[in-house]
Amino acid sequence: MLHALIVTALAGLATTLGGMAAVVRRPGKRIMALAMGFAAGVMLTVSLADMLPAALGEYLAAFSPWGAGLAAASLLCMGMVVAGLLEGVLPEEKAFRGVGDSQKARVLRSALVTALALLLHNLPEGILTLFTGVADPQVGLRLALAIGLHNLPEGLAVAAPLYYATGSRAKAVGAAFLSGLAEPVGAVLAFFVLGRFLTPGFLNGLVVLVAGIMSWVSVFELLPTGFGFDKKGWTATGFGAGLVVMALGISVLS
């Protein structure tokens, strides 16, 4: 149990390394447009090319193709609805004007939405890593390595916009750290409090739900914010780079 917990914690806290890389130098508008596009590409690829297919494979083993597709599509749409509701709870951009101009306020709000989405994303990841590590330490180690490498660009996605908006390295890295901390903390709480309720079906459903949330954040928050810098080519380039990096990572580590 202790070995599995340590491995899960290291995988989750890899977001901190990504956050530290993001604050080496305060980004300008071009780099921010690139970073927002990159974050969108990373989150969308993780959602649709990693999380969704894994859960869909489990559904196909239990239902007909139509039933599996309907279950996955329903949960994906439900996740988008949840993301829209969560986004609506956050204050409007004018509430963040203390950080500077309206563009920085928009970036800060997007950073908070992204951090919340990745926090939710990291919870089921931590549960899966811990439970796998307890059942089979070698498989758990491989899974933790894959998740840790995925978490590096996710930490960058959280920290870069926060650093741009606030100018605070501590806040940016701290946000990346907290988003990754959700993996070991959520895993421990789930193991001791919700262990008997965490069936494979429940976890699969949670994964698809979170994939819907992350897809919504990518399309409705990150990309519009990136295009708002009037550097559309840079945003599009970042988006493509995010797709390629995560697609290669998923392929190599699968």
PDB file of C-alpha atoms in Angstrom:
ATOM      1  CA  MET A   1       0.000   0.000   0.000  1.00  0.00           C
ATOM      2  CA  LEU A   2       2.782   2.447   0.942  1.00  0.00           C
ATOM      3  CA  HIS A   3       4.698   1.776  -2.275  1.00  0.00           C
ATOM      4  CA  ALA A   4       1.561   2.312  -4.371  1.00  0.00           C
ATOM      5  CA  LEU A   5       0.804   5.551  -2.519  1.00  0.00           C
ATOM      6  CA  ILE A   6       4.319   6.918  -3.052  1.00  0.00           C
ATOM      7  CA  VAL A   7       4.187   6.083  -6.766  1.00  0.00           C
ATOM      8  CA  THR A   8       0.764   7.723  -7.078  1.00  0.00           C
ATOM      9  CA  ALA A   9       2.001  10.861  -5.307  1.00  0.00           C
ATOM     10  CA  LEU A  10       5.054  11.159  -7.570  1.00  0.00           C
ATOM     11  CA  ALA A  11       2.916  10.749 -10.671  1.00  0.00           C
ATOM     12  CA  GLY A  12       0.467  13.419  -9.527  1.00  0.00           C
ATOM     13  CA  LEU A  13       3.105  15.904  -8.433  1.00  0.00           C
ATOM     14  CA  ALA A  14       4.782  15.785 -11.832  1.00  0.00           C
ATOM     15  CA  THR A  15       2.456  18.719 -12.558  1.00  0.00           C
ATOM     16  CA  THR A  16       4.736  20.770 -10.301  1.00  0.00           C
ATOM     17  CA  LEU A  17       7.665  20.180 -12.652  1.00  0.00           C
ATOM     18  CA  GLY A  18       5.534  21.364 -15.552  1.00  0.00           C
ATOM     19  CA  GLY A  19       4.544  24.407 -13.524  1.00  0.00           C
ATOM     20  CA  MET A  20       8.171  25.215 -12.734  1.00  0.00           C
ATOM     21  CA  ALA A  21       9.072  25.037 -16.418  1.00  0.00           C
ATOM     22  CA  ALA A  22       6.285  27.511 -17.193  1.00  0.00           C
ATOM     23  CA  VAL A  23       7.638  30.248 -14.906  1.00  0.00           C
ATOM     24  CA  VAL A  24      11.257  30.353 -16.067  1.00  0.00           C
ATOM     25  CA  ARG A  25      10.395  33.511 -17.978  1.00  0.00           C
ATOM     26  CA  ARG A  26       7.218  35.577 -17.964  1.00  0.00           C
ATOM     27  CA  PRO A  27       5.540  34.996 -21.334  1.00  0.00           C
ATOM     28  CA  GLY A  28       4.485  37.713 -23.749  1.00  0.00           C
ATOM     29  CA  LYS A  29       1.378  37.667 -25.922  1.00  0.00           C
ATOM     30  CA  ARG A  30       2.834  35.390 -28.582  1.00  0.00           C
ATOM     31  CA  ILE A  31       3.981  32.798 -26.066  1.00  0.00           C
ATOM     32  CA  MET A  32       0.670  33.011 -24.221  1.00  0.00           C
ATOM     33  CA  ALA A  33      -1.264  32.452 -27.445  1.00  0.00           C
ATOM     34  CA  LEU A  34       0.992  29.460 -28.093  1.00  0.00           C
ATOM     35  CA  ALA A  35       0.579  28.196 -24.513  1.00  0.00           C
ATOM     36  CA  MET A  36      -3.221  28.449 -24.508  1.00  0.00           C
ATOM     37  CA  GLY A  37      -3.410  26.606 -27.809  1.00  0.00           C
ATOM     38  CA  PHE A  38      -0.977  23.987 -26.515  1.00  0.00           C
ATOM     39  CA  ALA A  39      -3.029  23.494 -23.349  1.00  0.00           C
ATOM     40  CA  ALA A  40      -6.185  23.055 -25.423  1.00  0.00           C
ATOM     41  CA  GLY A  41      -4.474  20.490 -27.654  1.00  0.00           C
ATOM     42  CA  VAL A  42      -3.144  18.568 -24.662  1.00  0.00           C
ATOM     43  CA  MET A  43      -6.477  18.441 -22.837  1.00  0.00           C
ATOM     44  CA  LEU A  44      -8.523  17.587 -25.921  1.00  0.00           C
ATOM     45  CA  THR A  45      -6.165  14.779 -26.940  1.00  0.00           C
ATOM     46  CA  VAL A  46      -6.052  13.299 -23.434  1.00  0.00           C
ATOM     47  CA  SER A  47      -9.847  13.419 -23.316  1.00  0.00           C
ATOM     48  CA  LEU A  48     -10.721  11.983 -26.729  1.00  0.00           C
ATOM     49  CA  ALA A  49      -7.698   9.823 -27.569  1.00  0.00           C
ATOM     50  CA  ASP A  50      -6.899   8.388 -24.133  1.00  0.00           C
ATOM     51  CA  MET A  51      -9.675   8.644 -21.543  1.00  0.00           C
ATOM     52  CA  LEU A  52     -12.669   8.079 -23.832  1.00  0.00           C
ATOM     53  CA  PRO A  53     -11.298   5.064 -25.797  1.00  0.00           C
ATOM     54  CA  ALA A  54     -10.205   3.314 -22.586  1.00  0.00           C
ATOM     55  CA  ALA A  55     -13.670   3.603 -21.070  1.00  0.00           C
ATOM     56  CA  LEU A  56     -15.390   2.801 -24.361  1.00  0.00           C
ATOM     57  CA  GLY A  57     -13.445  -0.441 -24.567  1.00  0.00           C
ATOM     58  CA  GLU A  58     -14.909  -1.488 -21.217  1.00  0.00           C
ATOM     59  CA  TYR A  59     -18.414  -0.563 -22.340  1.00  0.00           C
ATOM     60  CA  LEU A  60     -18.027  -2.582 -25.551  1.00  0.00           C
ATOM     61  CA  ALA A  61     -17.223  -5.631 -23.450  1.00  0.00           C
ATOM     62  CA  ALA A  62     -20.456  -5.204 -21.486  1.00  0.00           C
ATOM     63  CA  PHE A  63     -22.945  -3.764 -24.006  1.00  0.00           C
ATOM     64  CA  SER A  64     -23.795  -3.878 -27.685  1.00  0.00           C
ATOM     65  CA  PRO A  65     -21.915  -1.406 -29.907  1.00  0.00           C
ATOM     66  CA  TRP A  66     -24.964   0.897 -29.940  1.00  0.00           C
ATOM     67  CA  GLY A  67     -25.377   0.626 -26.180  1.00  0.00           C
ATOM     68  CA  ALA A  68     -21.692   1.282 -25.528  1.00  0.00           C
ATOM     69  CA  GLY A  69     -21.681   4.281 -27.861  1.00  0.00           C
ATOM     70  CA  LEU A  70     -24.822   5.709 -26.315  1.00  0.00           C
ATOM     71  CA  ALA A  71     -23.455   5.307 -22.781  1.00  0.00           C
ATOM     72  CA  ALA A  72     -20.146   6.989 -23.669  1.00  0.00           C
ATOM     73  CA  ALA A  73     -21.780   9.805 -25.669  1.00  0.00           C
ATOM     74  CA  SER A  74     -24.310  10.491 -22.899  1.00  0.00           C
ATOM     75  CA  LEU A  75     -21.637  10.755 -20.226  1.00  0.00           C
ATOM     76  CA  LEU A  76     -19.437  12.885 -22.490  1.00  0.00           C
ATOM     77  CA  CYS A  77     -22.313  15.328 -23.076  1.00  0.00           C
ATOM     78  CA  MET A  78     -23.140  15.287 -19.376  1.00  0.00           C
ATOM     79  CA  GLY A  79     -19.552  16.274 -18.623  1.00  0.00           C
ATOM     80  CA  MET A  80     -19.849  19.234 -20.994  1.00  0.00           C
ATOM     81  CA  VAL A  81     -23.032  20.334 -19.240  1.00  0.00           C
ATOM     82  CA  VAL A  82     -21.300  20.038 -15.862  1.00  0.00           C
ATOM     83  CA  ALA A  83     -18.380  22.111 -17.179  1.00  0.00           C
ATOM     84  CA  GLY A  84     -20.761  24.815 -18.376  1.00  0.00           C
ATOM     85  CA  LEU A  85     -22.440  24.911 -14.971  1.00  0.00           C
ATOM     86  CA  LEU A  86     -19.114  25.040 -13.134  1.00  0.00           C
ATOM     87  CA  GLU A  87     -17.878  27.810 -15.410  1.00  0.00           C
ATOM     88  CA  GLY A  88     -21.059  29.755 -14.718  1.00  0.00           C
ATOM     89  CA  VAL A  89     -20.365  29.614 -10.976  1.00  0.00           C
ATOM     90  CA  LEU A  90     -17.081  31.494 -11.359  1.00  0.00           C
ATOM     91  CA  PRO A  91     -17.220  35.302 -11.181  1.00  0.00           C
ATOM     92  CA  GLU A  92     -17.301  37.285 -14.416  1.00  0.00           C
ATOM     93  CA  GLU A  93     -14.123  38.741 -15.894  1.00  0.00           C
ATOM     94  CA  LYS A  94     -14.686  42.136 -14.276  1.00  0.00           C
ATOM     95  CA  ALA A  95     -14.199  40.496 -10.873  1.00  0.00           C
ATOM     96  CA  PHE A  96     -10.585  39.738 -11.865  1.00  0.00           C
ATOM     97  CA  ARG A  97      -9.741  43.232 -13.122  1.00  0.00           C
ATOM     98  CA  GLY A  98      -7.470  43.725 -10.109  1.00  0.00           C
ATOM     99  CA  VAL A  99      -4.742  41.820 -11.956  1.00  0.00           C
ATOM    100  CA  GLY A 100      -4.588  44.399 -14.746  1.00  0.00           C
ATOM    101  CA  ASP A 101      -6.285  44.857 -18.122  1.00  0.00           C
ATOM    102  CA  SER A 102      -9.283  42.915 -19.410  1.00  0.00           C
ATOM    103  CA  GLN A 103      -7.071  40.467 -21.298  1.00  0.00           C
ATOM    104  CA  LYS A 104      -5.231  39.436 -18.145  1.00  0.00           C
ATOM    105  CA  ALA A 105      -8.562  39.122 -16.359  1.00  0.00           C
ATOM    106  CA  ARG A 106      -9.804  36.775 -19.090  1.00  0.00           C
ATOM    107  CA  VAL A 107      -6.602  34.726 -18.899  1.00  0.00           C
ATOM    108  CA  LEU A 108      -6.850  34.442 -15.108  1.00  0.00           C
ATOM    109  CA  ARG A 109     -10.442  33.268 -15.322  1.00  0.00           C
ATOM    110  CA  SER A 110      -9.487  30.688 -17.956  1.00  0.00           C
ATOM    111  CA  ALA A 111      -6.601  29.538 -15.780  1.00  0.00           C
ATOM    112  CA  LEU A 112      -8.969  28.917 -12.880  1.00  0.00           C
ATOM    113  CA  VAL A 113     -11.394  26.970 -15.084  1.00  0.00           C
ATOM    114  CA  THR A 114      -8.488  24.906 -16.446  1.00  0.00           C
ATOM    115  CA  ALA A 115      -7.135  24.206 -12.959  1.00  0.00           C
ATOM    116  CA  LEU A 116     -10.575  23.064 -11.802  1.00  0.00           C
ATOM    117  CA  ALA A 117     -10.973  20.776 -14.823  1.00  0.00           C
ATOM    118  CA  LEU A 118      -7.545  19.217 -14.306  1.00  0.00           C
ATOM    119  CA  LEU A 119      -8.257  18.835 -10.592  1.00  0.00           C
ATOM    120  CA  LEU A 120     -11.324  16.771 -11.473  1.00  0.00           C
ATOM    121  CA  HIS A 121      -9.305  14.906 -14.093  1.00  0.00           C
ATOM    122  CA  ASN A 122      -6.598  13.981 -11.590  1.00  0.00           C
ATOM    123  CA  LEU A 123      -8.992  12.471  -9.054  1.00  0.00           C
ATOM    124  CA  PRO A 124      -9.918   9.333 -11.052  1.00  0.00           C
ATOM    125  CA  GLU A 125      -6.329   9.095 -12.319  1.00  0.00           C
ATOM    126  CA  GLY A 126      -5.071   8.915  -8.737  1.00  0.00           C
ATOM    127  CA  ILE A 127      -7.674   6.309  -7.798  1.00  0.00           C
ATOM    128  CA  LEU A 128      -6.775   4.116 -10.782  1.00  0.00           C
ATOM    129  CA  THR A 129      -3.028   4.440 -10.124  1.00  0.00           C
ATOM    130  CA  LEU A 130      -3.322   3.567  -6.436  1.00  0.00           C
ATOM    131  CA  PHE A 131      -5.673   0.630  -6.922  1.00  0.00           C
ATOM    132  CA  THR A 132      -3.545  -0.731  -9.778  1.00  0.00           C
ATOM    133  CA  GLY A 133      -0.370  -0.338  -7.731  1.00  0.00           C
ATOM    134  CA  VAL A 134      -1.883  -2.241  -4.820  1.00  0.00           C
ATOM    135  CA  ALA A 135      -3.078  -5.067  -7.094  1.00  0.00           C
ATOM    136  CA  ASP A 136       0.111  -5.303  -9.208  1.00  0.00           C
ATOM    137  CA  PRO A 137       3.108  -3.081  -8.288  1.00  0.00           C
ATOM    138  CA  GLN A 138       4.826  -3.482 -11.676  1.00  0.00           C
ATOM    139  CA  VAL A 139       1.754  -2.535 -13.693  1.00  0.00           C
ATOM    140  CA  GLY A 140       1.073   0.291 -11.237  1.00  0.00           C
ATOM    141  CA  LEU A 141       4.596   1.633 -11.751  1.00  0.00           C
ATOM    142  CA  ARG A 142       4.192   1.664 -15.544  1.00  0.00           C
ATOM    143  CA  LEU A 143       0.824   3.391 -15.225  1.00  0.00           C
ATOM    144  CA  ALA A 144       2.280   5.975 -12.827  1.00  0.00           C
ATOM    145  CA  LEU A 145       5.129   6.707 -15.259  1.00  0.00           C
ATOM    146  CA  ALA A 146       2.670   7.265 -18.098  1.00  0.00           C
ATOM    147  CA  ILE A 147       0.471   9.531 -15.976  1.00  0.00           C
ATOM    148  CA  GLY A 148       3.469  11.431 -14.637  1.00  0.00           C
ATOM    149  CA  LEU A 149       4.664  12.240 -18.165  1.00  0.00           C
ATOM    150  CA  HIS A 150       1.118  13.287 -19.114  1.00  0.00           C
ATOM    151  CA  ASN A 151       1.045  15.567 -16.081  1.00  0.00           C
ATOM    152  CA  LEU A 152       4.091  17.593 -17.161  1.00  0.00           C
ATOM    153  CA  PRO A 153       2.279  19.533 -19.934  1.00  0.00           C
ATOM    154  CA  GLU A 154      -0.833  19.696 -17.750  1.00  0.00           C
ATOM    155  CA  GLY A 155       1.172  21.536 -15.081  1.00  0.00           C
ATOM    156  CA  LEU A 156       2.373  23.946 -17.758  1.00  0.00           C
ATOM    157  CA  ALA A 157      -1.225  24.479 -18.871  1.00  0.00           C
ATOM    158  CA  VAL A 158      -2.193  25.561 -15.355  1.00  0.00           C
ATOM    159  CA  ALA A 159       0.873  27.634 -14.463  1.00  0.00           C
ATOM    160  CA  ALA A 160       1.602  29.578 -17.665  1.00  0.00           C
ATOM    161  CA  PRO A 161      -1.648  31.583 -17.832  1.00  0.00           C
ATOM    162  CA  LEU A 162      -1.644  32.161 -14.076  1.00  0.00           C
ATOM    163  CA  TYR A 163       1.906  33.498 -14.200  1.00  0.00           C
ATOM    164  CA  TYR A 164       1.050  35.735 -17.147  1.00  0.00           C
ATOM    165  CA  ALA A 165      -1.982  37.177 -15.349  1.00  0.00           C
ATOM    166  CA  THR A 166      -0.553  37.628 -11.855  1.00  0.00           C
ATOM    167  CA  GLY A 167       3.219  37.801 -12.337  1.00  0.00           C
ATOM    168  CA  SER A 168       3.597  35.527  -9.313  1.00  0.00           C
ATOM    169  CA  ARG A 169       5.783  32.462  -9.746  1.00  0.00           C
ATOM    170  CA  ALA A 170       4.689  31.142  -6.355  1.00  0.00           C
ATOM    171  CA  LYS A 171       0.982  31.267  -7.246  1.00  0.00           C
ATOM    172  CA  ALA A 172       1.556  29.672 -10.642  1.00  0.00           C
ATOM    173  CA  VAL A 173       3.669  26.784  -9.341  1.00  0.00           C
ATOM    174  CA  GLY A 174       1.389  26.442  -6.306  1.00  0.00           C
ATOM    175  CA  ALA A 175      -1.645  26.005  -8.549  1.00  0.00           C
ATOM    176  CA  ALA A 176       0.152  23.324 -10.562  1.00  0.00           C
ATOM    177  CA  PHE A 177       1.160  21.610  -7.316  1.00  0.00           C
ATOM    178  CA  LEU A 178      -2.391  21.627  -5.963  1.00  0.00           C
ATOM    179  CA  SER A 179      -3.867  20.237  -9.185  1.00  0.00           C
ATOM    180  CA  GLY A 180      -1.424  17.329  -8.985  1.00  0.00           C
ATOM    181  CA  LEU A 181      -1.961  16.864  -5.252  1.00  0.00           C
ATOM    182  CA  ALA A 182      -5.513  15.808  -6.075  1.00  0.00           C
ATOM    183  CA  GLU A 183      -4.184  12.455  -7.298  1.00  0.00           C
ATOM    184  CA  PRO A 184      -2.698  11.085  -4.033  1.00  0.00           C
ATOM    185  CA  VAL A 185      -5.187  12.854  -1.750  1.00  0.00           C
ATOM    186  CA  GLY A 186      -8.194  11.748  -3.796  1.00  0.00           C
ATOM    187  CA  ALA A 187      -6.813   8.232  -4.059  1.00  0.00           C
ATOM    188  CA  VAL A 188      -6.360   7.869  -0.300  1.00  0.00           C
ATOM    189  CA  LEU A 189      -9.789   9.278   0.496  1.00  0.00           C
ATOM    190  CA  ALA A 190     -11.371   7.028  -2.102  1.00  0.00           C
ATOM    191  CA  PHE A 191      -9.482   3.983  -0.852  1.00  0.00           C
ATOM    192  CA  PHE A 192     -10.538   4.387   2.775  1.00  0.00           C
ATOM    193  CA  VAL A 193     -13.911   6.120   2.437  1.00  0.00           C
ATOM    194  CA  LEU A 194     -15.381   5.033  -0.908  1.00  0.00           C
ATOM    195  CA  GLY A 195     -13.434   1.832  -1.614  1.00  0.00           C
ATOM    196  CA  ARG A 196     -16.448  -0.477  -1.660  1.00  0.00           C
ATOM    197  CA  PHE A 197     -18.381   1.841  -3.998  1.00  0.00           C
ATOM    198  CA  LEU A 198     -15.597   2.292  -6.566  1.00  0.00           C
ATOM    199  CA  THR A 199     -16.590  -0.382  -9.064  1.00  0.00           C
ATOM    200  CA  PRO A 200     -14.969  -0.498 -12.532  1.00  0.00           C
ATOM    201  CA  GLY A 201     -18.250   0.723 -14.017  1.00  0.00           C
ATOM    202  CA  PHE A 202     -18.350   3.744 -11.729  1.00  0.00           C
ATOM    203  CA  LEU A 203     -14.738   4.659 -12.470  1.00  0.00           C
ATOM    204  CA  ASN A 204     -15.263   4.295 -16.221  1.00  0.00           C
ATOM    205  CA  GLY A 205     -18.274   6.573 -16.035  1.00  0.00           C
ATOM    206  CA  LEU A 206     -16.302   9.117 -14.023  1.00  0.00           C
ATOM    207  CA  VAL A 207     -13.469   9.068 -16.571  1.00  0.00           C
ATOM    208  CA  VAL A 208     -15.836   9.774 -19.490  1.00  0.00           C
ATOM    209  CA  LEU A 209     -17.603  12.502 -17.497  1.00  0.00           C
ATOM    210  CA  VAL A 210     -14.275  14.228 -16.832  1.00  0.00           C
ATOM    211  CA  ALA A 211     -13.299  13.810 -20.500  1.00  0.00           C
ATOM    212  CA  GLY A 212     -16.422  15.790 -21.377  1.00  0.00           C
ATOM    213  CA  ILE A 213     -15.483  18.509 -18.893  1.00  0.00           C
ATOM    214  CA  MET A 214     -11.961  18.795 -20.304  1.00  0.00           C
ATOM    215  CA  SER A 215     -13.210  18.847 -23.895  1.00  0.00           C
ATOM    216  CA  TRP A 216     -15.574  21.701 -23.064  1.00  0.00           C
ATOM    217  CA  VAL A 217     -12.808  23.681 -21.333  1.00  0.00           C
ATOM    218  CA  SER A 218     -10.502  23.188 -24.323  1.00  0.00           C
ATOM    219  CA  VAL A 219     -13.016  24.430 -26.892  1.00  0.00           C
ATOM    220  CA  PHE A 220     -14.939  27.068 -24.956  1.00  0.00           C
ATOM    221  CA  GLU A 221     -12.239  28.516 -22.702  1.00  0.00           C
ATOM    222  CA  LEU A 222      -8.674  27.850 -23.789  1.00  0.00           C
ATOM    223  CA  LEU A 223      -8.937  28.304 -27.558  1.00  0.00           C
ATOM    224  CA  PRO A 224     -11.054  31.509 -27.404  1.00  0.00           C
ATOM    225  CA  THR A 225      -8.655  32.948 -24.833  1.00  0.00           C
ATOM    226  CA  GLY A 226      -5.688  32.089 -27.048  1.00  0.00           C
ATOM    227  CA  PHE A 227      -7.312  33.658 -30.106  1.00  0.00           C
ATOM    228  CA  GLY A 228      -8.043  36.734 -27.974  1.00  0.00           C
ATOM    229  CA  PHE A 229      -4.353  37.652 -28.110  1.00  0.00           C
ATOM    230  CA  ASP A 230      -4.747  38.409 -31.850  1.00  0.00           C
ATOM    231  CA  LYS A 231      -2.022  35.887 -32.602  1.00  0.00           C
ATOM    232  CA  LYS A 232      -4.200  33.259 -34.246  1.00  0.00           C
ATOM    233  CA  GLY A 233      -1.324  31.543 -36.010  1.00  0.00           C
ATOM    234  CA  TRP A 234       0.492  31.068 -32.709  1.00  0.00           C
ATOM    235  CA  THR A 235      -2.618  29.677 -31.027  1.00  0.00           C
ATOM    236  CA  ALA A 236      -3.207  27.267 -33.898  1.00  0.00           C
ATOM    237  CA  THR A 237       0.457  26.216 -33.833  1.00  0.00           C
ATOM    238  CA  GLY A 238       0.275  25.587 -30.089  1.00  0.00           C
ATOM    239  CA  PHE A 239      -2.907  23.589 -30.533  1.00  0.00           C
ATOM    240  CA  GLY A 240      -1.269  21.407 -33.174  1.00  0.00           C
ATOM    241  CA  ALA A 241       1.820  20.946 -31.006  1.00  0.00           C
ATOM    242  CA  GLY A 242      -0.354  19.892 -28.067  1.00  0.00           C
ATOM    243  CA  LEU A 243      -2.137  17.326 -30.226  1.00  0.00           C
ATOM    244  CA  VAL A 244       1.144  15.896 -31.524  1.00  0.00           C
ATOM    245  CA  VAL A 245       2.922  15.794 -28.149  1.00  0.00           C
ATOM    246  CA  MET A 246       0.081  14.048 -26.343  1.00  0.00           C
ATOM    247  CA  ALA A 247      -0.663  11.684 -29.241  1.00  0.00           C
ATOM    248  CA  LEU A 248       2.982  10.591 -29.279  1.00  0.00           C
ATOM    249  CA  GLY A 249       2.995  10.271 -25.491  1.00  0.00           C
ATOM    250  CA  ILE A 250      -0.144   8.135 -25.481  1.00  0.00           C
ATOM    251  CA  SER A 251       1.216   5.923 -28.281  1.00  0.00           C
ATOM    252  CA  VAL A 252       4.645   5.406 -26.713  1.00  0.00           C
ATOM    253  CA  LEU A 253       3.360   4.766 -23.199  1.00  0.00           C
ATOM    254  CA  SER A 254       0.312   2.654 -24.027  1.00  0.00           C
TER     255      SER A 254
END
